[in-house]
mmCIF file of C-alpha atoms in Angstrom:
data_model
loop_
_atom_site.group_PDB
_atom_site.id
_atom_site.type_symbol
_atom_site.label_atom_id
_atom_site.label_comp_id
_atom_site.label_asym_id
_atom_site.label_seq_id
_atom_site.Cartn_x
_atom_site.Cartn_y
_atom_site.Cartn_z
ATOM 1 C CA MET U 1 8.481 -34.442 -74.857
ATOM 2 C CA GLU U 2 7.703 -30.739 -74.586
ATOM 3 C CA TRP U 3 4.906 -31.025 -77.240
ATOM 4 C CA LEU U 4 2.868 -32.806 -74.596
ATOM 5 C CA TYR U 5 2.703 -29.573 -72.522
ATOM 6 C CA ILE U 6 0.958 -26.516 -73.173
ATOM 7 C CA LEU U 7 1.233 -22.978 -71.561
ATOM 8 C CA MET U 8 -2.018 -21.767 -70.084
ATOM 9 C CA PRO U 9 -2.318 -17.984 -71.149
ATOM 10 C CA ILE U 10 -4.158 -16.809 -67.982
ATOM 11 C CA SER U 11 -2.705 -18.795 -65.122
ATOM 12 C CA GLY U 12 0.718 -19.071 -66.776
ATOM 13 C CA VAL U 13 1.323 -22.604 -65.923
ATOM 14 C CA ASN U 14 2.529 -25.485 -68.233
ATOM 15 C CA ILE U 15 -0.048 -28.316 -68.237
ATOM 16 C CA PHE U 16 0.114 -31.897 -69.626
ATOM 17 C CA TRP U 17 -2.736 -31.637 -72.252
ATOM 18 C CA PRO U 18 -3.445 -35.294 -72.749
ATOM 19 C CA GLY U 19 -4.352 -35.490 -69.065
ATOM 20 C CA LEU U 20 -6.833 -32.813 -69.660
ATOM 21 C CA LEU U 21 -8.388 -34.914 -72.472
ATOM 22 C CA ILE U 22 -8.424 -38.059 -70.322
ATOM 23 C CA LEU U 23 -9.818 -36.264 -67.590
ATOM 24 C CA GLY U 24 -12.670 -34.721 -69.615
ATOM 25 C CA PHE U 25 -13.417 -37.796 -71.374
ATOM 26 C CA GLY U 26 -13.627 -40.035 -68.234
ATOM 27 C CA VAL U 27 -15.593 -37.325 -66.245
ATOM 28 C CA GLY U 28 -17.824 -36.914 -69.148
ATOM 29 C CA ILE U 29 -18.736 -40.694 -68.884
ATOM 30 C CA ILE U 30 -19.051 -40.621 -65.130
ATOM 31 C CA GLY U 31 -21.024 -37.234 -65.054
ATOM 32 C CA GLY U 32 -23.548 -38.463 -67.640
ATOM 33 C CA PHE U 33 -23.952 -41.894 -65.570
ATOM 34 C CA PHE U 34 -24.241 -40.349 -62.139
ATOM 35 C CA GLY U 35 -25.975 -37.248 -62.918
ATOM 36 C CA MET U 36 -23.470 -34.675 -61.865
ATOM 37 C CA GLY U 37 -20.754 -32.326 -63.420
ATOM 38 C CA GLY U 38 -17.913 -34.649 -62.122
ATOM 39 C CA ALA U 39 -16.064 -31.399 -60.509
ATOM 40 C CA TRP U 40 -15.455 -33.331 -57.391
ATOM 41 C CA MET U 41 -12.948 -35.335 -59.471
ATOM 42 C CA VAL U 42 -11.868 -32.525 -61.917
ATOM 43 C CA THR U 43 -10.988 -29.816 -59.430
ATOM 44 C CA PRO U 44 -8.724 -32.062 -57.477
ATOM 45 C CA GLY U 45 -7.442 -33.485 -60.866
ATOM 46 C CA LEU U 46 -6.694 -29.926 -62.291
ATOM 47 C CA ASN U 47 -4.991 -29.001 -59.057
ATOM 48 C CA ILE U 48 -2.835 -32.309 -59.224
ATOM 49 C CA LEU U 49 -2.051 -31.503 -62.988
ATOM 50 C CA GLY U 50 -0.619 -28.126 -61.855
ATOM 51 C CA PHE U 51 -3.278 -25.566 -61.637
ATOM 52 C CA PRO U 52 -3.558 -23.274 -58.498
ATOM 53 C CA MET U 53 -6.587 -24.167 -56.671
ATOM 54 C CA ALA U 54 -8.537 -20.929 -57.569
ATOM 55 C CA PHE U 55 -7.927 -21.571 -61.295
ATOM 56 C CA ALA U 56 -8.780 -25.203 -60.770
ATOM 57 C CA ILE U 57 -12.208 -24.336 -59.386
ATOM 58 C CA GLY U 58 -12.977 -21.621 -62.025
ATOM 59 C CA THR U 59 -11.922 -23.688 -64.980
ATOM 60 C CA ASP U 60 -13.720 -26.819 -63.726
ATOM 61 C CA VAL U 61 -17.026 -24.757 -63.367
ATOM 62 C CA ALA U 62 -16.603 -23.658 -67.011
ATOM 63 C CA GLN U 63 -16.195 -26.999 -68.496
ATOM 64 C CA MET U 64 -18.840 -28.547 -66.292
ATOM 65 C CA ALA U 65 -21.607 -26.265 -67.475
ATOM 66 C CA GLY U 66 -20.993 -27.105 -71.142
ATOM 67 C CA LYS U 67 -20.681 -30.856 -70.401
ATOM 68 C CA SER U 68 -23.857 -30.829 -68.207
ATOM 69 C CA LEU U 69 -25.855 -29.106 -70.818
ATOM 70 C CA ILE U 70 -25.126 -31.880 -73.322
ATOM 71 C CA SER U 71 -25.998 -34.625 -70.932
ATOM 72 C CA THR U 72 -29.172 -32.815 -69.742
ATOM 73 C CA MET U 73 -30.460 -32.837 -73.357
ATOM 74 C CA ARG U 74 -29.739 -36.500 -73.762
ATOM 75 C CA HIS U 75 -31.511 -37.422 -70.301
ATOM 76 C CA GLY U 76 -34.514 -35.304 -71.458
ATOM 77 C CA LYS U 77 -34.952 -37.596 -74.395
ATOM 78 C CA PHE U 78 -35.265 -40.592 -72.030
ATOM 79 C CA GLY U 79 -37.579 -38.775 -69.651
ATOM 80 C CA ASN U 80 -35.188 -38.600 -66.809
ATOM 81 C CA VAL U 81 -35.580 -34.988 -66.040
ATOM 82 C CA ASP U 82 -38.259 -33.260 -63.608
ATOM 83 C CA TYR U 83 -37.795 -29.604 -65.000
ATOM 84 C CA MET U 84 -40.205 -28.115 -62.494
ATOM 85 C CA LEU U 85 -38.106 -29.658 -59.491
ATOM 86 C CA GLY U 86 -34.943 -28.342 -61.123
ATOM 87 C CA ILE U 87 -36.350 -24.818 -61.613
ATOM 88 C CA THR U 88 -37.428 -24.684 -58.060
ATOM 89 C CA MET U 89 -34.130 -25.572 -56.902
ATOM 90 C CA LEU U 90 -32.584 -22.706 -58.806
ATOM 91 C CA ILE U 91 -33.780 -20.284 -56.171
ATOM 92 C CA GLY U 92 -31.409 -21.661 -53.615
ATOM 93 C CA THR U 93 -28.695 -22.481 -55.981
ATOM 94 C CA ILE U 94 -27.966 -18.950 -57.261
ATOM 95 C CA PHE U 95 -27.590 -17.477 -53.684
ATOM 96 C CA GLY U 96 -25.477 -20.437 -52.529
ATOM 97 C CA VAL U 97 -22.976 -20.288 -55.448
ATOM 98 C CA GLU U 98 -22.404 -16.666 -55.014
ATOM 99 C CA LEU U 99 -21.801 -17.147 -51.355
ATOM 100 C CA GLY U 100 -19.334 -19.798 -51.907
ATOM 101 C CA ALA U 101 -17.416 -18.012 -54.694
ATOM 102 C CA GLN U 102 -17.157 -14.980 -52.386
ATOM 103 C CA MET U 103 -15.639 -17.184 -49.650
ATOM 104 C CA VAL U 104 -13.161 -18.838 -52.087
ATOM 105 C CA MET U 105 -11.839 -15.128 -52.904
ATOM 106 C CA TRP U 106 -11.567 -14.481 -49.267
ATOM 107 C CA LEU U 107 -9.590 -17.618 -48.521
ATOM 108 C CA GLU U 108 -7.351 -16.795 -51.487
ATOM 109 C CA ARG U 109 -6.580 -13.325 -49.840
ATOM 110 C CA ILE U 110 -5.516 -15.013 -46.673
ATOM 111 C CA GLY U 111 -3.534 -17.559 -48.328
ATOM 112 C CA SER U 112 -5.570 -20.609 -47.077
ATOM 113 C CA VAL U 113 -7.684 -21.658 -50.139
ATOM 114 C CA ASP U 114 -5.740 -24.804 -51.031
ATOM 115 C CA LYS U 115 -5.536 -26.304 -47.606
ATOM 116 C CA VAL U 116 -9.201 -25.394 -46.568
ATOM 117 C CA VAL U 117 -10.718 -26.760 -49.897
ATOM 118 C CA ARG U 118 -8.812 -29.989 -49.779
ATOM 119 C CA TRP U 119 -9.936 -30.630 -46.102
ATOM 120 C CA LEU U 120 -13.582 -29.841 -46.999
ATOM 121 C CA TYR U 121 -13.256 -32.363 -49.815
ATOM 122 C CA VAL U 122 -11.944 -35.098 -47.327
ATOM 123 C CA VAL U 123 -14.794 -34.475 -44.865
ATOM 124 C CA LEU U 124 -17.461 -34.259 -47.654
ATOM 125 C CA LEU U 125 -16.227 -37.486 -49.547
ATOM 126 C CA ILE U 126 -15.971 -39.594 -46.247
ATOM 127 C CA SER U 127 -19.614 -38.558 -45.317
ATOM 128 C CA ILE U 128 -21.008 -39.354 -48.763
ATOM 129 C CA ALA U 129 -19.125 -42.620 -49.050
ATOM 130 C CA TRP U 130 -20.398 -43.659 -45.555
ATOM 131 C CA LEU U 131 -24.024 -42.716 -46.554
ATOM 132 C CA VAL U 132 -24.055 -44.668 -49.801
ATOM 133 C CA PHE U 133 -22.595 -47.904 -48.530
ATOM 134 C CA HIS U 134 -24.599 -47.753 -45.204
ATOM 135 C CA ASP U 135 -27.741 -47.344 -47.421
ATOM 136 C CA ALA U 136 -26.873 -50.287 -49.460
ATOM 137 C CA ALA U 137 -25.973 -52.454 -46.447
ATOM 138 C CA VAL U 138 -29.292 -51.715 -44.695
ATOM 139 C CA ARG U 139 -31.176 -52.552 -47.887
ATOM 140 C CA ARG U 140 -29.314 -55.804 -48.145
ATOM 141 C CA ARG U 141 -30.312 -56.514 -44.590
ATOM 142 C CA LYS U 142 -33.939 -55.938 -45.458
ATOM 143 C CA GLU U 143 -33.651 -58.181 -48.418
ATOM 144 C CA ARG U 144 -32.290 -60.931 -46.292
ATOM 145 C CA GLU U 145 -35.061 -60.459 -43.564
ATOM 146 C CA ALA U 146 -37.660 -60.704 -46.457
ATOM 147 C CA LYS U 147 -36.184 -63.822 -47.689
ATOM 148 C CA ALA U 148 -36.126 -65.422 -44.235
ATOM 149 C CA HIS U 149 -39.914 -64.690 -44.055
ATOM 150 C CA GLN U 150 -40.375 -66.115 -47.488
ATOM 151 C CA THR U 151 -41.565 -62.734 -48.963
ATOM 152 C CA GLU U 152 -40.334 -60.488 -51.677
ATOM 153 C CA LEU U 153 -39.037 -57.040 -50.785
ATOM 154 C CA ASP U 154 -40.757 -54.192 -52.565
ATOM 155 C CA ALA U 155 -38.768 -52.844 -55.489
ATOM 156 C CA THR U 156 -39.067 -49.243 -54.142
ATOM 157 C CA ALA U 157 -37.771 -50.218 -50.735
ATOM 158 C CA VAL U 158 -34.699 -48.115 -49.722
ATOM 159 C CA GLY U 159 -32.107 -48.634 -47.039
ATOM 160 C CA VAL U 160 -32.079 -45.122 -45.532
ATOM 161 C CA ASP U 161 -35.492 -43.355 -45.589
ATOM 162 C CA TRP U 162 -35.112 -39.850 -44.482
ATOM 163 C CA ALA U 163 -37.164 -38.493 -47.483
ATOM 164 C CA SER U 164 -40.616 -39.683 -46.201
ATOM 165 C CA ARG U 165 -40.040 -37.864 -42.896
ATOM 166 C CA LEU U 166 -38.958 -34.687 -44.424
ATOM 167 C CA GLN U 167 -41.833 -34.698 -46.936
ATOM 168 C CA ALA U 168 -44.267 -34.973 -44.039
ATOM 169 C CA ILE U 169 -43.087 -31.497 -42.799
ATOM 170 C CA ARG U 170 -45.597 -29.485 -44.852
ATOM 171 C CA ILE U 171 -44.457 -25.887 -44.486
ATOM 172 C CA PRO U 172 -46.396 -23.763 -47.040
ATOM 173 C CA PRO U 173 -46.320 -23.606 -49.944
ATOM 174 C CA VAL U 174 -46.709 -27.349 -50.578
ATOM 175 C CA VAL U 175 -46.105 -28.334 -54.145
ATOM 176 C CA HIS U 176 -46.403 -31.672 -56.111
ATOM 177 C CA PHE U 177 -43.840 -32.550 -58.687
ATOM 178 C CA LYS U 178 -45.694 -34.728 -61.031
ATOM 179 C CA HIS U 179 -42.779 -36.407 -63.124
ATOM 180 C CA ALA U 180 -40.981 -37.412 -59.825
ATOM 181 C CA ASN U 181 -44.295 -38.123 -58.032
ATOM 182 C CA ILE U 182 -43.142 -36.072 -54.946
ATOM 183 C CA THR U 183 -45.359 -33.883 -52.625
ATOM 184 C CA CYS U 184 -43.486 -31.708 -50.253
ATOM 185 C CA SER U 185 -42.826 -28.275 -49.029
ATOM 186 C CA ALA U 186 -41.206 -26.041 -51.689
ATOM 187 C CA TRP U 187 -38.731 -25.084 -48.944
ATOM 188 C CA LEU U 188 -37.228 -28.659 -49.052
ATOM 189 C CA PRO U 189 -35.739 -28.536 -52.401
ATOM 190 C CA ILE U 190 -34.888 -24.851 -52.039
ATOM 191 C CA ALA U 191 -32.823 -25.586 -48.802
ATOM 192 C CA VAL U 192 -31.104 -28.531 -50.381
ATOM 193 C CA SER U 193 -30.144 -26.330 -53.390
ATOM 194 C CA PHE U 194 -28.958 -23.695 -51.234
ATOM 195 C CA PHE U 195 -26.422 -25.838 -49.523
ATOM 196 C CA THR U 196 -25.258 -27.581 -52.641
ATOM 197 C CA GLY U 197 -24.964 -24.191 -54.394
ATOM 198 C CA TRP U 198 -22.673 -23.090 -51.567
ATOM 199 C CA LEU U 199 -20.687 -26.265 -52.158
ATOM 200 C CA ALA U 200 -20.622 -25.534 -55.957
ATOM 201 C CA GLY U 201 -19.042 -22.112 -55.231
ATOM 202 C CA ILE U 202 -16.529 -22.970 -52.463
ATOM 203 C CA LEU U 203 -15.407 -26.350 -53.743
ATOM 204 C CA GLY U 204 -15.805 -25.633 -57.496
ATOM 205 C CA ILE U 205 -18.289 -28.414 -57.910
ATOM 206 C CA GLY U 206 -21.725 -28.216 -59.639
ATOM 207 C CA GLY U 207 -23.230 -29.457 -56.513
ATOM 208 C CA GLY U 208 -23.928 -32.894 -58.028
ATOM 209 C CA LEU U 209 -21.709 -34.533 -55.781
ATOM 210 C CA ILE U 210 -24.195 -33.995 -52.994
ATOM 211 C CA ARG U 211 -27.347 -32.936 -54.904
ATOM 212 C CA MET U 212 -27.706 -36.376 -56.523
ATOM 213 C CA PRO U 213 -27.664 -38.210 -53.085
ATOM 214 C CA ALA U 214 -29.687 -35.437 -51.555
ATOM 215 C CA LEU U 215 -32.338 -35.669 -54.108
ATOM 216 C CA VAL U 216 -32.585 -39.436 -53.449
ATOM 217 C CA TYR U 217 -32.144 -39.489 -49.659
ATOM 218 C CA LEU U 218 -33.660 -36.141 -48.689
ATOM 219 C CA VAL U 219 -36.272 -35.207 -51.315
ATOM 220 C CA GLY U 220 -37.231 -38.713 -52.326
ATOM 221 C CA CYS U 221 -36.625 -38.581 -56.001
ATOM 222 C CA PRO U 222 -36.192 -42.028 -57.853
ATOM 223 C CA THR U 223 -32.618 -42.565 -58.700
ATOM 224 C CA HIS U 224 -32.836 -42.299 -62.448
ATOM 225 C CA LEU U 225 -34.745 -39.116 -62.210
ATOM 226 C CA ALA U 226 -32.367 -37.759 -59.603
ATOM 227 C CA VAL U 227 -29.578 -38.211 -62.210
ATOM 228 C CA GLY U 228 -31.279 -36.251 -65.018
ATOM 229 C CA THR U 229 -32.804 -33.443 -62.769
ATOM 230 C CA ASP U 230 -29.458 -33.132 -61.009
ATOM 231 C CA LEU U 231 -27.616 -32.652 -64.361
ATOM 232 C CA PHE U 232 -30.155 -29.981 -65.438
ATOM 233 C CA GLU U 233 -29.586 -28.033 -62.202
ATOM 234 C CA VAL U 234 -25.677 -28.529 -62.571
ATOM 235 C CA ALA U 235 -25.902 -27.001 -66.076
ATOM 236 C CA ILE U 236 -27.747 -23.798 -64.882
ATOM 237 C CA SER U 237 -25.663 -23.383 -61.720
ATOM 238 C CA GLY U 238 -22.493 -24.051 -63.737
ATOM 239 C CA LEU U 239 -23.382 -21.221 -66.248
ATOM 240 C CA TYR U 240 -23.871 -18.782 -63.366
ATOM 241 C CA GLY U 241 -20.602 -19.943 -61.642
ATOM 242 C CA THR U 242 -18.650 -19.562 -64.865
ATOM 243 C CA ALA U 243 -19.792 -16.019 -65.189
ATOM 244 C CA SER U 244 -18.910 -15.257 -61.636
ATOM 245 C CA TYR U 245 -15.478 -16.847 -61.771
ATOM 246 C CA ALA U 246 -14.638 -15.290 -65.254
ATOM 247 C CA TYR U 247 -15.402 -11.871 -63.827
ATOM 248 C CA LYS U 248 -12.902 -12.589 -61.118
ATOM 249 C CA GLY U 249 -10.281 -13.639 -63.609
ATOM 250 C CA ARG U 250 -10.023 -17.348 -62.529
ATOM 251 C CA VAL U 251 -11.271 -19.200 -65.575
ATOM 252 C CA GLU U 252 -8.613 -20.748 -67.962
ATOM 253 C CA LEU U 253 -10.775 -21.161 -70.979
ATOM 254 C CA LEU U 254 -8.227 -22.987 -73.138
ATOM 255 C CA ALA U 255 -8.151 -25.872 -70.599
ATOM 256 C CA ALA U 256 -11.875 -25.821 -70.292
ATOM 257 C CA LEU U 257 -12.147 -26.304 -73.997
ATOM 258 C CA ILE U 258 -9.718 -29.016 -74.130
ATOM 259 C CA MET U 259 -11.605 -31.044 -71.443
ATOM 260 C CA LEU U 260 -14.821 -30.294 -73.137
ATOM 261 C CA ALA U 261 -13.815 -31.892 -76.226
ATOM 262 C CA GLY U 262 -13.267 -35.150 -74.471
ATOM 263 C CA ALA U 263 -16.336 -34.770 -72.159
ATOM 264 C CA ALA U 264 -18.709 -34.212 -75.091
ATOM 265 C CA VAL U 265 -18.014 -37.712 -76.247
ATOM 266 C CA GLY U 266 -17.964 -39.295 -72.814
ATOM 267 C CA ALA U 267 -21.237 -37.882 -71.749
ATOM 268 C CA GLN U 268 -23.050 -39.604 -74.452
ATOM 269 C CA ILE U 269 -21.680 -43.043 -73.259
ATOM 270 C CA GLY U 270 -22.530 -42.328 -69.623
ATOM 271 C CA VAL U 271 -26.179 -41.111 -70.331
ATOM 272 C CA VAL U 272 -27.014 -44.154 -72.388
ATOM 273 C CA ALA U 273 -25.546 -46.522 -69.773
ATOM 274 C CA THR U 274 -28.362 -45.263 -67.374
ATOM 275 C CA LYS U 275 -30.699 -47.317 -69.528
ATOM 276 C CA TYR U 276 -29.183 -50.548 -68.415
ATOM 277 C CA VAL U 277 -28.018 -49.963 -64.932
ATOM 278 C CA LYS U 278 -30.718 -48.637 -62.390
ATOM 279 C CA GLY U 279 -31.190 -47.779 -58.708
ATOM 280 C CA TYR U 280 -28.741 -49.380 -56.432
ATOM 281 C CA GLY U 281 -26.346 -50.357 -59.263
ATOM 282 C CA ILE U 282 -25.741 -46.823 -59.878
ATOM 283 C CA ARG U 283 -25.512 -45.894 -56.101
ATOM 284 C CA PHE U 284 -22.914 -48.577 -55.572
ATOM 285 C CA VAL U 285 -20.637 -47.537 -58.412
ATOM 286 C CA PHE U 286 -21.102 -43.907 -57.185
ATOM 287 C CA GLY U 287 -19.753 -44.921 -53.848
ATOM 288 C CA LEU U 288 -16.602 -46.574 -55.415
ATOM 289 C CA ALA U 289 -16.025 -43.397 -57.509
ATOM 290 C CA VAL U 290 -16.174 -41.210 -54.221
ATOM 291 C CA LEU U 291 -13.670 -43.538 -52.658
ATOM 292 C CA GLY U 292 -11.294 -43.056 -55.554
ATOM 293 C CA CYS U 293 -11.558 -39.333 -55.515
ATOM 294 C CA LEU U 294 -10.884 -39.343 -51.664
ATOM 295 C CA MET U 295 -7.695 -41.349 -52.137
ATOM 296 C CA SER U 296 -6.356 -38.833 -54.624
ATOM 297 C CA VAL U 297 -7.097 -35.884 -52.266
ATOM 298 C CA VAL U 298 -5.518 -37.578 -49.308
ATOM 299 C CA LEU U 299 -2.284 -38.236 -51.373
ATOM 300 C CA LYS U 300 -2.217 -34.444 -52.241
ATOM 301 C CA LEU U 301 -2.614 -33.499 -48.483
ATOM 302 C CA LEU U 302 0.233 -35.834 -47.584
ATOM 303 C CA GLU U 303 2.452 -34.316 -50.093
ATOM 304 C CA ALA U 304 1.892 -30.790 -48.608
ATOM 305 C CA GLU U 305 2.592 -32.221 -45.085
ATOM 306 C CA PHE U 306 5.614 -34.294 -46.109
ATOM 307 C CA PRO U 307 7.356 -32.189 -48.938
ATOM 308 C CA ALA U 308 10.362 -34.436 -48.781
ATOM 309 C CA TRP U 309 8.200 -37.282 -50.190
ATOM 310 C CA GLY U 310 6.630 -35.021 -52.863
ATOM 311 C CA TRP U 311 8.762 -36.717 -55.650
ATOM 312 C CA LEU U 312 6.611 -39.876 -54.862
ATOM 313 C CA LEU U 313 3.275 -38.561 -53.589
ATOM 314 C CA GLY U 314 2.728 -35.849 -56.321
ATOM 315 C CA PRO U 315 3.058 -38.219 -59.409
ATOM 316 C CA LEU U 316 1.256 -41.068 -57.364
ATOM 317 C CA ALA U 317 -1.879 -38.730 -56.816
ATOM 318 C CA THR U 318 -1.746 -37.851 -60.608
ATOM 319 C CA VAL U 319 -1.605 -41.437 -61.722
ATOM 320 C CA GLU U 320 -4.326 -42.458 -59.145
ATOM 321 C CA VAL U 321 -6.849 -39.963 -60.092
ATOM 322 C CA LEU U 322 -6.385 -40.436 -63.934
ATOM 323 C CA GLY U 323 -6.275 -44.150 -63.366
ATOM 324 C CA PHE U 324 -9.357 -44.262 -61.240
ATOM 325 C CA VAL U 325 -11.406 -42.059 -63.588
ATOM 326 C CA SER U 326 -10.358 -44.461 -66.578
ATOM 327 C CA ALA U 327 -11.353 -47.602 -64.622
ATOM 328 C CA ILE U 328 -14.713 -46.319 -63.733
ATOM 329 C CA SER U 329 -15.337 -45.083 -67.141
ATOM 330 C CA ILE U 330 -14.381 -48.374 -68.714
ATOM 331 C CA TYR U 331 -16.752 -50.206 -66.346
ATOM 332 C CA ILE U 332 -19.661 -47.868 -67.237
ATOM 333 C CA ALA U 333 -18.802 -48.295 -71.019
ATOM 334 C CA VAL U 334 -18.776 -52.122 -70.775
ATOM 335 C CA LYS U 335 -22.231 -52.034 -68.853
ATOM 336 C CA MET U 336 -23.580 -49.914 -71.761
ATOM 337 C CA VAL U 337 -22.263 -52.219 -74.360
ATOM 338 C CA GLN U 338 -23.598 -55.268 -72.485
ATOM 339 C CA GLY U 339 -26.978 -53.680 -72.038
ATOM 340 C CA ALA U 340 -27.212 -52.798 -75.723
ATOM 341 C CA LYS U 341 -26.269 -56.144 -76.962
ATOM 342 C CA ALA U 342 -28.820 -57.731 -74.547
ATOM 343 C CA GLU U 343 -31.627 -55.442 -75.785
ATOM 344 C CA LEU U 344 -30.722 -56.159 -79.400
ATOM 345 C CA ALA U 345 -30.889 -59.817 -78.805
ATOM 346 C CA ALA U 346 -34.246 -59.510 -77.056
ATOM 347 C CA LYS U 347 -35.696 -57.497 -79.951
ATOM 348 C CA LYS U 348 -34.394 -60.143 -82.520
ATOM 349 C CA MET U 349 -36.093 -62.879 -80.395
ATOM 350 C CA ARG U 350 -39.369 -61.039 -80.417
ATOM 351 C CA ALA U 351 -39.134 -60.502 -84.087
ATOM 352 C CA ALA U 352 -38.381 -64.105 -84.628
ATOM 353 C CA ASN U 353 -41.387 -65.228 -82.559
ATOM 354 C CA SER U 354 -43.812 -62.887 -84.135
#
């Protein structure tokens, strides 16, 4: 079975190349659907497949930039991108990405990059999973209360409403983002993008893992617009991050191209699926994806703590991350097909009645 493995010319490791294709295709679907580069799955996935953490981060940033650019163009056709909001966020992103990349190089020099990055992932994933499911639980409670009072809950109602309070802080300059219908201080999206840019650099993510929920919960962007705008920002920050990591010699271009081949196809499916799944449907599936990624990272941490069980925990982490990416991707693809069939049936009915 040697033909299933390929030697990476820069890092010098042998990698199971079908795993790269599966990872790329699955994350392409997930990234296009959730509005992110999917690096929060790819970086641990590449590390689990055998890449050293620094190479996993740099290679992931490279494939993420190309895939996000493809998804952004598709979302733009659906009107899901607020380009002005995305350009404003670039200010904080560029500074944040470089700070994060410099911190990774420092952690690599002192030999702590693998452990620190994995624990940061665990803390971040637990926090985001709690936020998403807490938000859904609060909104369901509001729905029950509205039903008890025989009223209908407003379609725009949310569970967690931090955005309206933050928008009320009008530190000049105050700007209006017409497409997203948001009026706030320009410093709000800049501050969010600086923090997510820092995460992009230190964790090897496009920032989408936290930027998409941050756009929804902190900036107040509608979910479908947060998806497209986030991907636009991920593409730009990814291009900058790729240049930064390539200069430092931590980008395995061959692996990035293999993943991009699968991601280019998967991204089209994910983007089209957002036509048929809206708002809290996207948020709930996003929460499940975060939990799946968290499980794979925990398994890898247990392998490091209990090396005697490495023969079990290592392969189990690989199977879990690839299996979960595949399961979520299949779910999104099924939703797309169901939505497309329903839309075609509705068009035929209208044509028959006219």
